mmCIF file of C-alpha atoms in Angstrom:
data_model
loop_
_atom_site.group_PDB
_atom_site.id
_atom_site.type_symbol
_atom_site.label_atom_id
_atom_site.label_comp_id
_atom_site.label_asym_id
_atom_site.label_seq_id
_atom_site.Cartn_x
_atom_site.Cartn_y
_atom_site.Cartn_z
ATOM 1 C CA UNK A 1 98.351 148.198 43.753
ATOM 2 C CA UNK A 2 96.884 147.489 47.462
ATOM 3 C CA UNK A 3 98.294 144.156 49.288
ATOM 4 C CA UNK A 4 95.574 144.122 51.748
ATOM 5 C CA UNK A 5 92.879 145.282 49.622
ATOM 6 C CA UNK A 6 90.856 142.242 50.323
ATOM 7 C CA UNK A 7 92.849 140.988 53.396
ATOM 8 C CA UNK A 8 90.092 142.012 55.771
ATOM 9 C CA UNK A 9 89.061 138.638 56.505
ATOM 10 C CA UNK A 10 92.811 137.782 57.319
ATOM 11 C CA UNK A 11 93.017 140.217 59.861
ATOM 12 C CA UNK A 12 89.612 139.594 61.396
ATOM 13 C CA UNK A 13 90.314 135.847 61.865
ATOM 14 C CA UNK A 14 93.997 136.920 63.266
ATOM 15 C CA UNK A 15 92.329 138.935 65.817
ATOM 16 C CA UNK A 16 90.143 136.119 66.730
ATOM 17 C CA UNK A 17 93.095 133.838 67.477
ATOM 18 C CA UNK A 18 94.709 136.617 69.391
ATOM 19 C CA UNK A 19 91.485 136.673 71.766
ATOM 20 C CA UNK A 20 91.200 132.804 71.930
ATOM 21 C CA UNK A 21 95.396 133.368 72.810
ATOM 22 C CA UNK A 22 94.751 135.409 75.383
ATOM 23 C CA UNK A 23 91.409 133.670 76.961
ATOM 24 C CA UNK A 24 93.600 130.610 76.785
ATOM 25 C CA UNK A 25 96.397 132.292 78.865
ATOM 26 C CA UNK A 26 94.025 133.545 81.276
ATOM 27 C CA UNK A 27 92.156 130.197 82.010
ATOM 28 C CA UNK A 28 95.588 128.445 82.360
ATOM 29 C CA UNK A 29 96.439 131.219 85.011
ATOM 30 C CA UNK A 30 93.094 130.186 86.814
ATOM 31 C CA UNK A 31 93.092 126.227 86.132
ATOM 32 C CA UNK A 32 96.852 125.328 86.733
ATOM 33 C CA UNK A 33 97.561 125.641 90.471
ATOM 34 C CA UNK A 34 100.359 127.989 91.599
ATOM 35 C CA UNK A 35 102.453 125.327 93.027
ATOM 36 C CA UNK A 36 102.822 123.419 89.884
ATOM 37 C CA UNK A 37 106.101 123.176 88.157
ATOM 38 C CA UNK A 38 107.973 124.648 91.837
ATOM 39 C CA UNK A 39 110.115 121.465 91.492
ATOM 40 C CA UNK A 40 109.061 119.411 88.348
ATOM 41 C CA UNK A 41 106.560 118.700 86.397
ATOM 42 C CA UNK A 42 104.079 118.119 88.899
ATOM 43 C CA UNK A 43 102.026 119.765 91.644
ATOM 44 C CA UNK A 44 104.496 121.014 94.760
ATOM 45 C CA UNK A 45 101.620 121.392 97.275
ATOM 46 C CA UNK A 46 100.546 117.701 96.910
ATOM 47 C CA UNK A 47 104.031 117.019 98.936
ATOM 48 C CA UNK A 48 102.639 119.275 101.494
ATOM 49 C CA UNK A 49 99.416 117.532 101.850
ATOM 50 C CA UNK A 50 101.012 114.021 101.946
ATOM 51 C CA UNK A 51 102.958 115.320 104.835
ATOM 52 C CA UNK A 52 100.406 116.252 106.707
ATOM 53 C CA UNK A 53 98.462 113.207 106.811
ATOM 54 C CA UNK A 54 97.637 112.036 110.444
ATOM 55 C CA UNK A 55 100.033 109.489 112.253
ATOM 56 C CA UNK A 56 99.262 106.388 113.586
ATOM 57 C CA UNK A 57 102.333 104.894 115.248
ATOM 58 C CA UNK A 58 103.272 107.162 117.799
ATOM 59 C CA UNK A 59 106.829 105.499 118.086
ATOM 60 C CA UNK A 60 108.990 104.270 120.713
ATOM 61 C CA UNK A 61 110.572 107.594 122.037
ATOM 62 C CA UNK A 62 106.898 109.111 122.628
ATOM 63 C CA UNK A 63 106.059 105.544 124.824
ATOM 64 C CA UNK A 64 109.600 105.824 126.334
ATOM 65 C CA UNK A 65 108.869 109.749 127.858
ATOM 66 C CA UNK A 66 106.057 108.205 130.610
ATOM 67 C CA UNK A 67 106.815 104.404 130.665
ATOM 68 C CA UNK A 68 110.309 104.937 131.926
ATOM 69 C CA UNK A 69 110.021 101.985 134.040
ATOM 70 C CA UNK A 70 109.026 99.296 131.179
ATOM 71 C CA UNK A 71 112.077 101.103 128.978
ATOM 72 C CA UNK A 72 114.388 100.426 131.626
ATOM 73 C CA UNK A 73 113.376 96.627 131.902
ATOM 74 C CA UNK A 74 113.418 96.176 128.088
ATOM 75 C CA UNK A 75 116.252 97.990 127.514
ATOM 76 C CA UNK A 76 118.500 95.399 129.434
ATOM 77 C CA UNK A 77 116.763 92.529 127.700
ATOM 78 C CA UNK A 78 116.291 90.629 124.548
ATOM 79 C CA UNK A 79 113.643 92.941 123.392
ATOM 80 C CA UNK A 80 115.617 95.562 123.845
ATOM 81 C CA UNK A 81 115.311 96.282 120.149
ATOM 82 C CA UNK A 82 111.612 95.370 119.790
ATOM 83 C CA UNK A 83 109.764 98.773 119.438
ATOM 84 C CA UNK A 84 106.672 99.027 121.698
ATOM 85 C CA UNK A 85 104.201 99.151 119.104
ATOM 86 C CA UNK A 86 105.586 96.132 117.530
ATOM 87 C CA UNK A 87 103.391 94.348 119.996
ATOM 88 C CA UNK A 88 100.972 96.887 121.698
ATOM 89 C CA UNK A 89 99.757 98.283 117.788
ATOM 90 C CA UNK A 90 99.448 101.861 117.161
ATOM 91 C CA UNK A 91 98.662 103.572 119.613
ATOM 92 C CA UNK A 92 99.310 107.250 118.575
ATOM 93 C CA UNK A 93 95.669 108.366 120.057
ATOM 94 C CA UNK A 94 96.896 107.078 123.594
ATOM 95 C CA UNK A 95 100.029 108.989 123.143
ATOM 96 C CA UNK A 96 98.086 112.110 122.412
ATOM 97 C CA UNK A 97 95.609 111.344 124.948
ATOM 98 C CA UNK A 98 96.651 109.038 127.552
ATOM 99 C CA UNK A 99 93.321 109.333 129.846
ATOM 100 C CA UNK A 100 90.798 108.364 126.999
ATOM 101 C CA UNK A 101 92.483 105.824 125.126
ATOM 102 C CA UNK A 102 93.178 102.887 126.588
ATOM 103 C CA UNK A 103 95.849 100.477 124.837
ATOM 104 C CA UNK A 104 94.685 96.929 124.747
ATOM 105 C CA UNK A 105 96.710 94.147 126.647
ATOM 106 C CA UNK A 106 97.791 91.909 123.749
ATOM 107 C CA UNK A 107 96.986 87.908 123.850
ATOM 108 C CA UNK A 108 100.467 86.577 124.331
ATOM 109 C CA UNK A 109 98.891 83.075 122.741
ATOM 110 C CA UNK A 110 98.846 85.189 119.218
ATOM 111 C CA UNK A 111 101.491 87.587 119.779
ATOM 112 C CA UNK A 112 104.541 85.260 121.011
ATOM 113 C CA UNK A 113 104.179 82.785 118.140
ATOM 114 C CA UNK A 114 104.145 84.999 115.462
ATOM 115 C CA UNK A 115 107.867 85.676 115.485
ATOM 116 C CA UNK A 116 108.436 82.458 117.698
ATOM 117 C CA UNK A 117 106.721 79.550 116.436
ATOM 118 C CA UNK A 118 109.685 77.128 114.490
ATOM 119 C CA UNK A 119 109.902 77.336 111.017
ATOM 120 C CA UNK A 120 113.287 76.258 108.970
ATOM 121 C CA UNK A 121 112.499 79.559 106.903
ATOM 122 C CA UNK A 122 113.639 81.588 109.711
ATOM 123 C CA UNK A 123 117.065 82.762 110.749
ATOM 124 C CA UNK A 124 118.826 79.706 112.671
ATOM 125 C CA UNK A 125 119.977 81.957 115.357
ATOM 126 C CA UNK A 126 116.667 83.229 116.258
ATOM 127 C CA UNK A 127 114.867 81.750 118.935
ATOM 128 C CA UNK A 128 112.312 79.247 118.137
ATOM 129 C CA UNK A 129 110.254 76.900 119.811
ATOM 130 C CA UNK A 130 107.309 74.495 118.791
ATOM 131 C CA UNK A 131 104.382 75.703 121.417
ATOM 132 C CA UNK A 132 102.543 72.773 121.844
ATOM 133 C CA UNK A 133 105.785 70.938 122.693
ATOM 134 C CA UNK A 134 107.128 74.026 124.584
ATOM 135 C CA UNK A 135 104.566 75.127 126.929
ATOM 136 C CA UNK A 136 101.777 72.468 126.275
ATOM 137 C CA UNK A 137 99.077 75.587 126.044
ATOM 138 C CA UNK A 138 100.175 77.443 129.509
ATOM 139 C CA UNK A 139 100.388 81.092 128.717
ATOM 140 C CA UNK A 140 104.028 82.583 127.552
ATOM 141 C CA UNK A 141 103.627 85.334 130.111
ATOM 142 C CA UNK A 142 103.427 82.280 133.062
ATOM 143 C CA UNK A 143 107.633 82.174 132.803
ATOM 144 C CA UNK A 144 108.327 84.638 130.674
ATOM 145 C CA UNK A 145 108.501 88.443 131.021
ATOM 146 C CA UNK A 146 107.460 89.623 127.521
ATOM 147 C CA UNK A 147 109.643 92.840 128.136
ATOM 148 C CA UNK A 148 112.640 90.853 129.176
ATOM 149 C CA UNK A 149 111.937 87.483 128.420
ATOM 150 C CA UNK A 150 115.355 85.125 128.848
ATOM 151 C CA UNK A 151 114.581 83.539 132.035
ATOM 152 C CA UNK A 152 117.796 82.846 133.380
ATOM 153 C CA UNK A 153 118.696 86.309 132.907
ATOM 154 C CA UNK A 154 116.754 87.211 135.836
ATOM 155 C CA UNK A 155 113.550 88.271 133.742
ATOM 156 C CA UNK A 156 111.261 85.816 135.062
ATOM 157 C CA UNK A 157 108.192 86.420 136.825
ATOM 158 C CA UNK B 1 68.309 141.187 90.620
ATOM 159 C CA UNK B 2 69.227 144.412 91.396
ATOM 160 C CA UNK B 3 71.977 145.387 94.026
ATOM 161 C CA UNK B 4 72.440 148.594 95.568
ATOM 162 C CA UNK B 5 75.712 150.404 95.964
ATOM 163 C CA UNK B 6 75.567 149.986 99.560
ATOM 164 C CA UNK B 7 74.981 145.828 99.189
ATOM 165 C CA UNK B 8 77.978 145.706 96.849
ATOM 166 C CA UNK B 9 80.052 147.360 99.111
ATOM 167 C CA UNK B 10 79.547 144.752 101.842
ATOM 168 C CA UNK B 11 79.763 142.025 99.527
ATOM 169 C CA UNK B 12 82.855 142.775 98.016
ATOM 170 C CA UNK B 13 84.871 142.167 101.469
ATOM 171 C CA UNK B 14 82.795 139.187 102.002
ATOM 172 C CA UNK B 15 83.712 137.513 98.745
ATOM 173 C CA UNK B 16 87.731 138.461 99.224
ATOM 174 C CA UNK B 17 87.722 136.706 102.656
ATOM 175 C CA UNK B 18 85.520 133.506 101.298
ATOM 176 C CA UNK B 19 88.087 133.435 98.070
ATOM 177 C CA UNK B 20 91.223 133.695 100.667
ATOM 178 C CA UNK B 21 90.121 130.439 102.572
ATOM 179 C CA UNK B 22 89.700 128.998 99.550
ATOM 180 C CA UNK B 23 93.271 129.618 98.631
ATOM 181 C CA UNK B 24 94.022 128.833 102.256
ATOM 182 C CA UNK B 25 93.173 124.930 102.121
ATOM 183 C CA UNK B 26 96.743 124.019 101.400
ATOM 184 C CA UNK B 27 98.991 122.804 104.638
ATOM 185 C CA UNK B 28 101.989 124.507 105.336
ATOM 186 C CA UNK B 29 105.122 123.105 105.012
ATOM 187 C CA UNK B 30 106.551 121.419 108.396
ATOM 188 C CA UNK B 31 108.906 124.599 109.839
ATOM 189 C CA UNK B 32 112.050 122.642 110.704
ATOM 190 C CA UNK B 33 112.452 120.159 107.624
ATOM 191 C CA UNK B 34 114.304 120.837 104.773
ATOM 192 C CA UNK B 35 113.733 119.107 101.923
ATOM 193 C CA UNK B 36 117.120 119.195 100.379
ATOM 194 C CA UNK B 37 118.833 117.874 103.280
ATOM 195 C CA UNK B 38 117.754 114.764 102.775
ATOM 196 C CA UNK B 39 118.055 111.754 100.240
ATOM 197 C CA UNK B 40 115.798 108.662 101.476
ATOM 198 C CA UNK B 41 116.092 105.192 101.001
ATOM 199 C CA UNK B 42 115.686 101.882 103.030
ATOM 200 C CA UNK B 43 117.824 99.200 104.214
ATOM 201 C CA UNK B 44 116.893 95.590 104.496
ATOM 202 C CA UNK B 45 118.879 92.958 106.230
ATOM 203 C CA UNK B 46 117.619 89.339 104.919
ATOM 204 C CA UNK B 47 119.683 87.276 107.455
ATOM 205 C CA UNK B 48 117.331 89.376 109.861
ATOM 206 C CA UNK B 49 113.729 88.994 108.485
ATOM 207 C CA UNK B 50 111.730 86.420 110.164
ATOM 208 C CA UNK B 51 108.561 86.352 108.178
ATOM 209 C CA UNK B 52 106.741 87.703 111.141
ATOM 210 C CA UNK B 53 104.241 90.279 108.997
ATOM 211 C CA UNK B 54 104.663 93.143 111.248
ATOM 212 C CA UNK B 55 105.625 95.436 108.768
ATOM 213 C CA UNK B 56 102.719 94.546 106.569
ATOM 214 C CA UNK B 57 100.114 94.763 109.297
ATOM 215 C CA UNK B 58 102.051 98.352 110.436
ATOM 216 C CA UNK B 59 101.896 99.567 106.678
ATOM 217 C CA UNK B 60 98.309 98.901 106.039
ATOM 218 C CA UNK B 61 97.074 100.349 109.660
ATOM 219 C CA UNK B 62 99.495 103.347 109.282
ATOM 220 C CA UNK B 63 98.395 104.007 105.925
ATOM 221 C CA UNK B 64 94.231 102.648 105.318
ATOM 222 C CA UNK B 65 95.968 100.172 102.930
ATOM 223 C CA UNK B 66 92.859 98.629 101.336
ATOM 224 C CA UNK B 67 92.226 95.401 102.049
ATOM 225 C CA UNK B 68 93.936 92.629 99.427
ATOM 226 C CA UNK B 69 96.362 95.687 98.377
ATOM 227 C CA UNK B 70 99.771 96.000 99.572
ATOM 228 C CA UNK B 71 102.395 99.083 99.726
ATOM 229 C CA UNK B 72 104.554 96.423 101.373
ATOM 230 C CA UNK B 73 104.684 92.822 101.812
ATOM 231 C CA UNK B 74 107.048 89.659 102.161
ATOM 232 C CA UNK B 75 107.777 86.898 100.211
ATOM 233 C CA UNK B 76 108.961 83.398 101.232
ATOM 234 C CA UNK B 77 111.418 81.897 99.054
ATOM 235 C CA UNK B 78 112.327 77.766 98.730
ATOM 236 C CA UNK B 79 115.407 77.529 96.567
ATOM 237 C CA UNK B 80 116.608 73.928 96.023
ATOM 238 C CA UNK B 81 119.878 73.237 94.778
ATOM 239 C CA UNK B 82 119.353 71.692 91.432
ATOM 240 C CA UNK B 83 117.216 74.482 90.455
ATOM 241 C CA UNK B 84 118.422 77.623 91.901
ATOM 242 C CA UNK B 85 117.402 80.166 89.327
ATOM 243 C CA UNK B 86 113.490 78.712 89.354
ATOM 244 C CA UNK B 87 112.637 79.488 93.205
ATOM 245 C CA UNK B 88 109.031 78.334 94.639
ATOM 246 C CA UNK B 89 107.867 81.873 96.046
ATOM 247 C CA UNK B 90 104.694 82.120 98.260
ATOM 248 C CA UNK B 91 103.297 85.560 99.963
ATOM 249 C CA UNK B 92 99.797 84.262 101.663
ATOM 250 C CA UNK B 93 98.271 87.724 102.009
ATOM 251 C CA UNK B 94 101.111 89.256 101.577
ATOM 252 C CA UNK B 95 102.755 87.531 105.033
ATOM 253 C CA UNK B 96 100.297 90.018 106.621
ATOM 254 C CA UNK B 97 99.218 86.744 109.142
ATOM 255 C CA UNK B 98 102.747 85.015 109.176
ATOM 256 C CA UNK B 99 103.851 81.836 106.696
ATOM 257 C CA UNK B 100 102.898 78.449 107.636
ATOM 258 C CA UNK B 101 105.834 76.609 109.330
ATOM 259 C CA UNK B 102 107.867 74.726 106.765
ATOM 260 C CA UNK B 103 110.564 71.611 107.507
ATOM 261 C CA UNK B 104 113.792 71.828 107.174
ATOM 262 C CA UNK B 105 114.819 70.539 103.531
ATOM 263 C CA UNK B 106 118.301 68.938 103.013
ATOM 264 C CA UNK B 107 118.458 69.613 99.217
ATOM 265 C CA UNK B 108 117.450 73.641 99.754
ATOM 266 C CA UNK B 109 116.633 76.782 101.359
ATOM 267 C CA UNK B 110 114.258 78.617 102.867
ATOM 268 C CA UNK B 111 114.184 82.692 103.261
ATOM 269 C CA UNK B 112 112.119 85.637 103.649
ATOM 270 C CA UNK B 113 112.424 88.866 101.486
ATOM 271 C CA UNK B 114 110.449 92.005 102.605
ATOM 272 C CA UNK B 115 109.673 94.035 99.412
ATOM 273 C CA UNK B 116 108.308 97.745 98.737
ATOM 274 C CA UNK B 117 108.630 100.587 96.329
ATOM 275 C CA UNK B 118 112.220 101.061 95.666
ATOM 276 C CA UNK B 119 111.844 104.941 95.644
ATOM 277 C CA UNK B 120 114.083 104.752 92.221
ATOM 278 C CA UNK B 121 116.572 107.757 91.349
ATOM 279 C CA UNK B 122 115.540 107.199 87.744
ATOM 280 C CA UNK B 123 112.153 105.754 88.277
ATOM 281 C CA UNK B 124 110.179 104.399 85.320
ATOM 282 C CA UNK B 125 107.015 105.095 86.803
ATOM 283 C CA UNK B 126 107.326 108.629 86.872
ATOM 284 C CA UNK B 127 108.316 108.708 83.568
ATOM 285 C CA UNK B 128 105.158 107.328 82.156
ATOM 286 C CA UNK B 129 102.795 109.565 83.991
ATOM 287 C CA UNK B 130 100.593 111.445 81.529
ATOM 288 C CA UNK B 131 99.445 114.315 83.741
ATOM 289 C CA UNK B 132 102.005 114.305 86.017
ATOM 290 C CA UNK B 133 100.568 112.760 89.013
ATOM 291 C CA UNK B 134 103.662 110.916 90.123
ATOM 292 C CA UNK B 135 106.881 112.621 90.679
ATOM 293 C CA UNK B 136 110.066 111.982 93.098
ATOM 294 C CA UNK B 137 110.253 114.755 95.481
ATOM 295 C CA UNK B 138 113.870 117.169 96.199
ATOM 296 C CA UNK B 139 114.497 114.429 99.147
ATOM 297 C CA UNK B 140 113.918 110.935 97.150
ATOM 298 C CA UNK B 141 110.402 109.680 97.808
ATOM 299 C CA UNK B 142 108.548 108.886 94.641
ATOM 300 C CA UNK B 143 104.593 109.876 95.535
ATOM 301 C CA UNK B 144 101.567 109.929 93.792
ATOM 302 C CA UNK B 145 99.106 113.150 93.772
ATOM 303 C CA UNK B 146 95.900 111.607 94.335
ATOM 304 C CA UNK B 147 94.183 114.881 93.035
ATOM 305 C CA UNK B 148 95.566 114.772 90.070
ATOM 306 C CA UNK B 149 96.046 110.805 88.806
ATOM 307 C CA UNK B 150 93.899 109.943 86.287
ATOM 308 C CA UNK B 151 93.838 106.258 87.414
ATOM 309 C CA UNK B 152 94.925 105.110 83.746
ATOM 310 C CA UNK B 153 97.432 102.461 85.469
ATOM 311 C CA UNK B 154 100.113 103.117 82.620
ATOM 312 C CA UNK B 155 102.549 103.591 86.118
ATOM 313 C CA UNK B 156 101.224 100.400 87.701
ATOM 314 C CA UNK B 157 102.496 98.438 84.794
ATOM 315 C CA UNK B 158 105.357 100.568 84.115
ATOM 316 C CA UNK B 159 107.378 99.741 87.797
ATOM 317 C CA UNK B 160 109.333 96.541 87.158
ATOM 318 C CA UNK B 161 109.272 95.664 90.934
ATOM 319 C CA UNK B 162 104.977 95.667 91.158
ATOM 320 C CA UNK B 163 104.987 98.321 94.047
ATOM 321 C CA UNK B 164 101.757 99.907 92.291
ATOM 322 C CA UNK B 165 98.064 99.259 92.525
ATOM 323 C CA UNK B 166 95.167 101.173 92.090
ATOM 324 C CA UNK B 167 92.944 102.166 95.017
ATOM 325 C CA UNK B 168 89.755 99.927 94.312
ATOM 326 C CA UNK B 169 87.384 103.495 96.127
ATOM 327 C CA UNK B 170 89.465 106.488 95.212
ATOM 328 C CA UNK B 171 90.441 104.440 91.504
ATOM 329 C CA UNK B 172 93.943 106.420 91.762
ATOM 330 C CA UNK B 173 97.316 105.058 91.732
ATOM 331 C CA UNK B 174 98.541 104.214 95.188
ATOM 332 C CA UNK B 175 101.706 103.291 96.796
ATOM 333 C CA UNK B 176 104.143 103.570 99.411
ATOM 334 C CA UNK B 177 105.105 106.854 100.515
ATOM 335 C CA UNK B 178 107.797 105.905 102.430
ATOM 336 C CA UNK B 179 105.553 107.028 105.138
ATOM 337 C CA UNK B 180 106.359 110.658 104.259
ATOM 338 C CA UNK B 181 104.062 112.141 106.641
ATOM 339 C CA UNK B 182 106.109 110.598 109.203
ATOM 340 C CA UNK B 183 109.935 110.926 108.190
ATOM 341 C CA UNK B 184 109.003 114.861 107.479
ATOM 342 C CA UNK B 185 108.644 114.925 111.341
ATOM 343 C CA UNK B 186 111.420 112.697 112.438
ATOM 344 C CA UNK B 187 109.894 109.583 112.995
ATOM 345 C CA UNK B 188 110.787 106.118 111.116
ATOM 346 C CA UNK B 189 108.531 104.777 108.786
ATOM 347 C CA UNK B 190 105.841 102.533 110.090
ATOM 348 C CA UNK B 191 107.199 99.102 108.873
ATOM 349 C CA UNK B 192 110.579 100.059 110.264
ATOM 350 C CA UNK B 193 109.237 101.078 113.905
ATOM 351 C CA UNK B 194 107.455 97.777 113.900
ATOM 352 C CA UNK B 195 109.978 95.166 112.965
ATOM 353 C CA UNK B 196 111.072 93.649 115.746
ATOM 354 C CA UNK B 197 114.346 92.192 114.547
ATOM 355 C CA UNK B 198 116.066 95.523 112.903
ATOM 356 C CA UNK B 199 115.263 93.635 109.202
ATOM 357 C CA UNK B 200 114.146 96.943 108.064
ATOM 358 C CA UNK B 201 115.601 100.109 108.864
ATOM 359 C CA UNK B 202 115.161 103.873 106.943
ATOM 360 C CA UNK B 203 118.049 105.486 105.998
ATOM 361 C CA UNK B 204 119.297 108.965 104.722
ATOM 362 C CA UNK B 205 121.758 108.969 102.059
ATOM 363 C CA UNK B 206 122.336 112.629 102.517
ATOM 364 C CA UNK B 207 123.039 112.603 106.213
ATOM 365 C CA UNK B 208 126.989 111.981 107.085
ATOM 366 C CA UNK B 209 126.224 110.210 110.058
ATOM 367 C CA UNK B 210 123.631 107.472 109.223
ATOM 368 C CA UNK B 211 124.731 104.336 109.446
ATOM 369 C CA UNK B 212 124.124 103.279 106.240
ATOM 370 C CA UNK B 213 127.277 104.582 104.989
ATOM 371 C CA UNK B 214 129.585 102.312 107.083
ATOM 372 C CA UNK B 215 127.053 99.150 106.227
ATOM 373 C CA UNK B 216 127.365 100.011 102.357
ATOM 374 C CA UNK B 217 131.179 99.591 102.837
ATOM 375 C CA UNK B 218 131.345 96.836 104.914
ATOM 376 C CA UNK B 219 128.981 94.613 103.415
ATOM 377 C CA UNK B 220 127.969 93.052 100.113
ATOM 378 C CA UNK B 221 124.567 94.983 99.589
ATOM 379 C CA UNK B 222 122.538 94.573 96.325
ATOM 380 C CA UNK B 223 119.951 96.524 94.712
ATOM 381 C CA UNK B 224 116.966 94.715 92.902
ATOM 382 C CA UNK B 225 116.932 94.265 89.245
ATOM 383 C CA UNK B 226 120.188 96.748 88.602
ATOM 384 C CA UNK B 227 120.068 95.834 85.204
ATOM 385 C CA UNK B 228 116.838 98.258 84.758
ATOM 386 C CA UNK B 229 118.944 101.051 85.797
ATOM 387 C CA UNK B 230 116.563 102.025 88.165
ATOM 388 C CA UNK B 231 118.537 104.110 90.512
ATOM 389 C CA UNK B 232 116.192 102.269 93.369
ATOM 390 C CA UNK B 233 117.292 103.097 97.052
ATOM 391 C CA UNK B 234 116.258 99.886 98.671
ATOM 392 C CA UNK B 235 119.215 97.967 99.116
ATOM 393 C CA UNK B 236 119.134 94.412 100.367
ATOM 394 C CA UNK B 237 121.966 92.816 102.613
ATOM 395 C CA UNK B 238 122.375 88.830 101.942
ATOM 396 C CA UNK B 239 119.960 88.800 98.692
ATOM 397 C CA UNK B 240 120.114 85.396 96.975
ATOM 398 C CA UNK B 241 120.905 85.611 93.727
ATOM 399 C CA UNK B 242 117.565 83.754 93.051
ATOM 400 C CA UNK B 243 115.287 86.837 94.183
ATOM 401 C CA UNK B 244 113.416 89.103 91.048
#
């Protein structure tokens, strides 16, 4: 008695299955990125792609390498821990090419009150003013040096 | 089309060079940065936050965050003595342009709470992604792979802190990267760089010299929604119990 007498159609089907499986493995090898699964169930190359995004804020270390005079004045004043770009805006382009990209001088009428306008929600020990009552429209930098704003500390212009 | 042996011999190396350039599309790793040596988080010192919105603007500029969406935002809380668990919370345009001035309330208090992705060690958002498009890096930053993301928004729903959104143009999930492109180059995040009072500080929990260790020992520090066991790594100092 031959068990496999009429089993030809099964072998043909098994052959098809094996071919399909090999095809699956080959396609999978091409489609799945090489770095997938290096650290976990994700594409590890995505980490490097995100790390390679461009920087817009240069960081105060970059500013201080050239603007040492201002860094010294600022370092002694009340604004010692306020970083340059917090007021001057994103300036990585200026740091990379100081000649062709020039920063715009901030408008103190908008800038200073962002932090120093009085509100009960701000911490009590933080210096706050009512702009209209405090200066009556006189620009802040008339009396205060923004880099070292305390008047009695010799910061006045 | 007939290709002679001579033409085939010219074509083969050309094809090889073309294929090489396709493979070379992925950028190189930062040379001096070792992922295994860091475990990033952030410290937020609530009593120092003045609600100026500098962090929100800086984040939007640094990361091209689309208008009306936020990777970080600031909330102003108003908690009254007689209703401690139901604070009134406002965040006009994410606090980008600051907050309207408020008068002292004799029966309550006001304070600001900056929020961002908590870069959870056991994040619910990475668990639900069906395609492996969001993950936590070996240095503890939760990222989205925009090339793999389908935009199904499962993760947006899963985040208990509401820190994710679907990018309106790219149609993929988007979120705070903890300025991964900056911290891997030795810079701090855009929000921390631009915080005028030092209310936000980037911390590296694997760095034994980081002042965070001293700070955590000497202050009463909380995380948001600790009951969800997310392993959040954004630490809040002086956090009010009414904050959710």
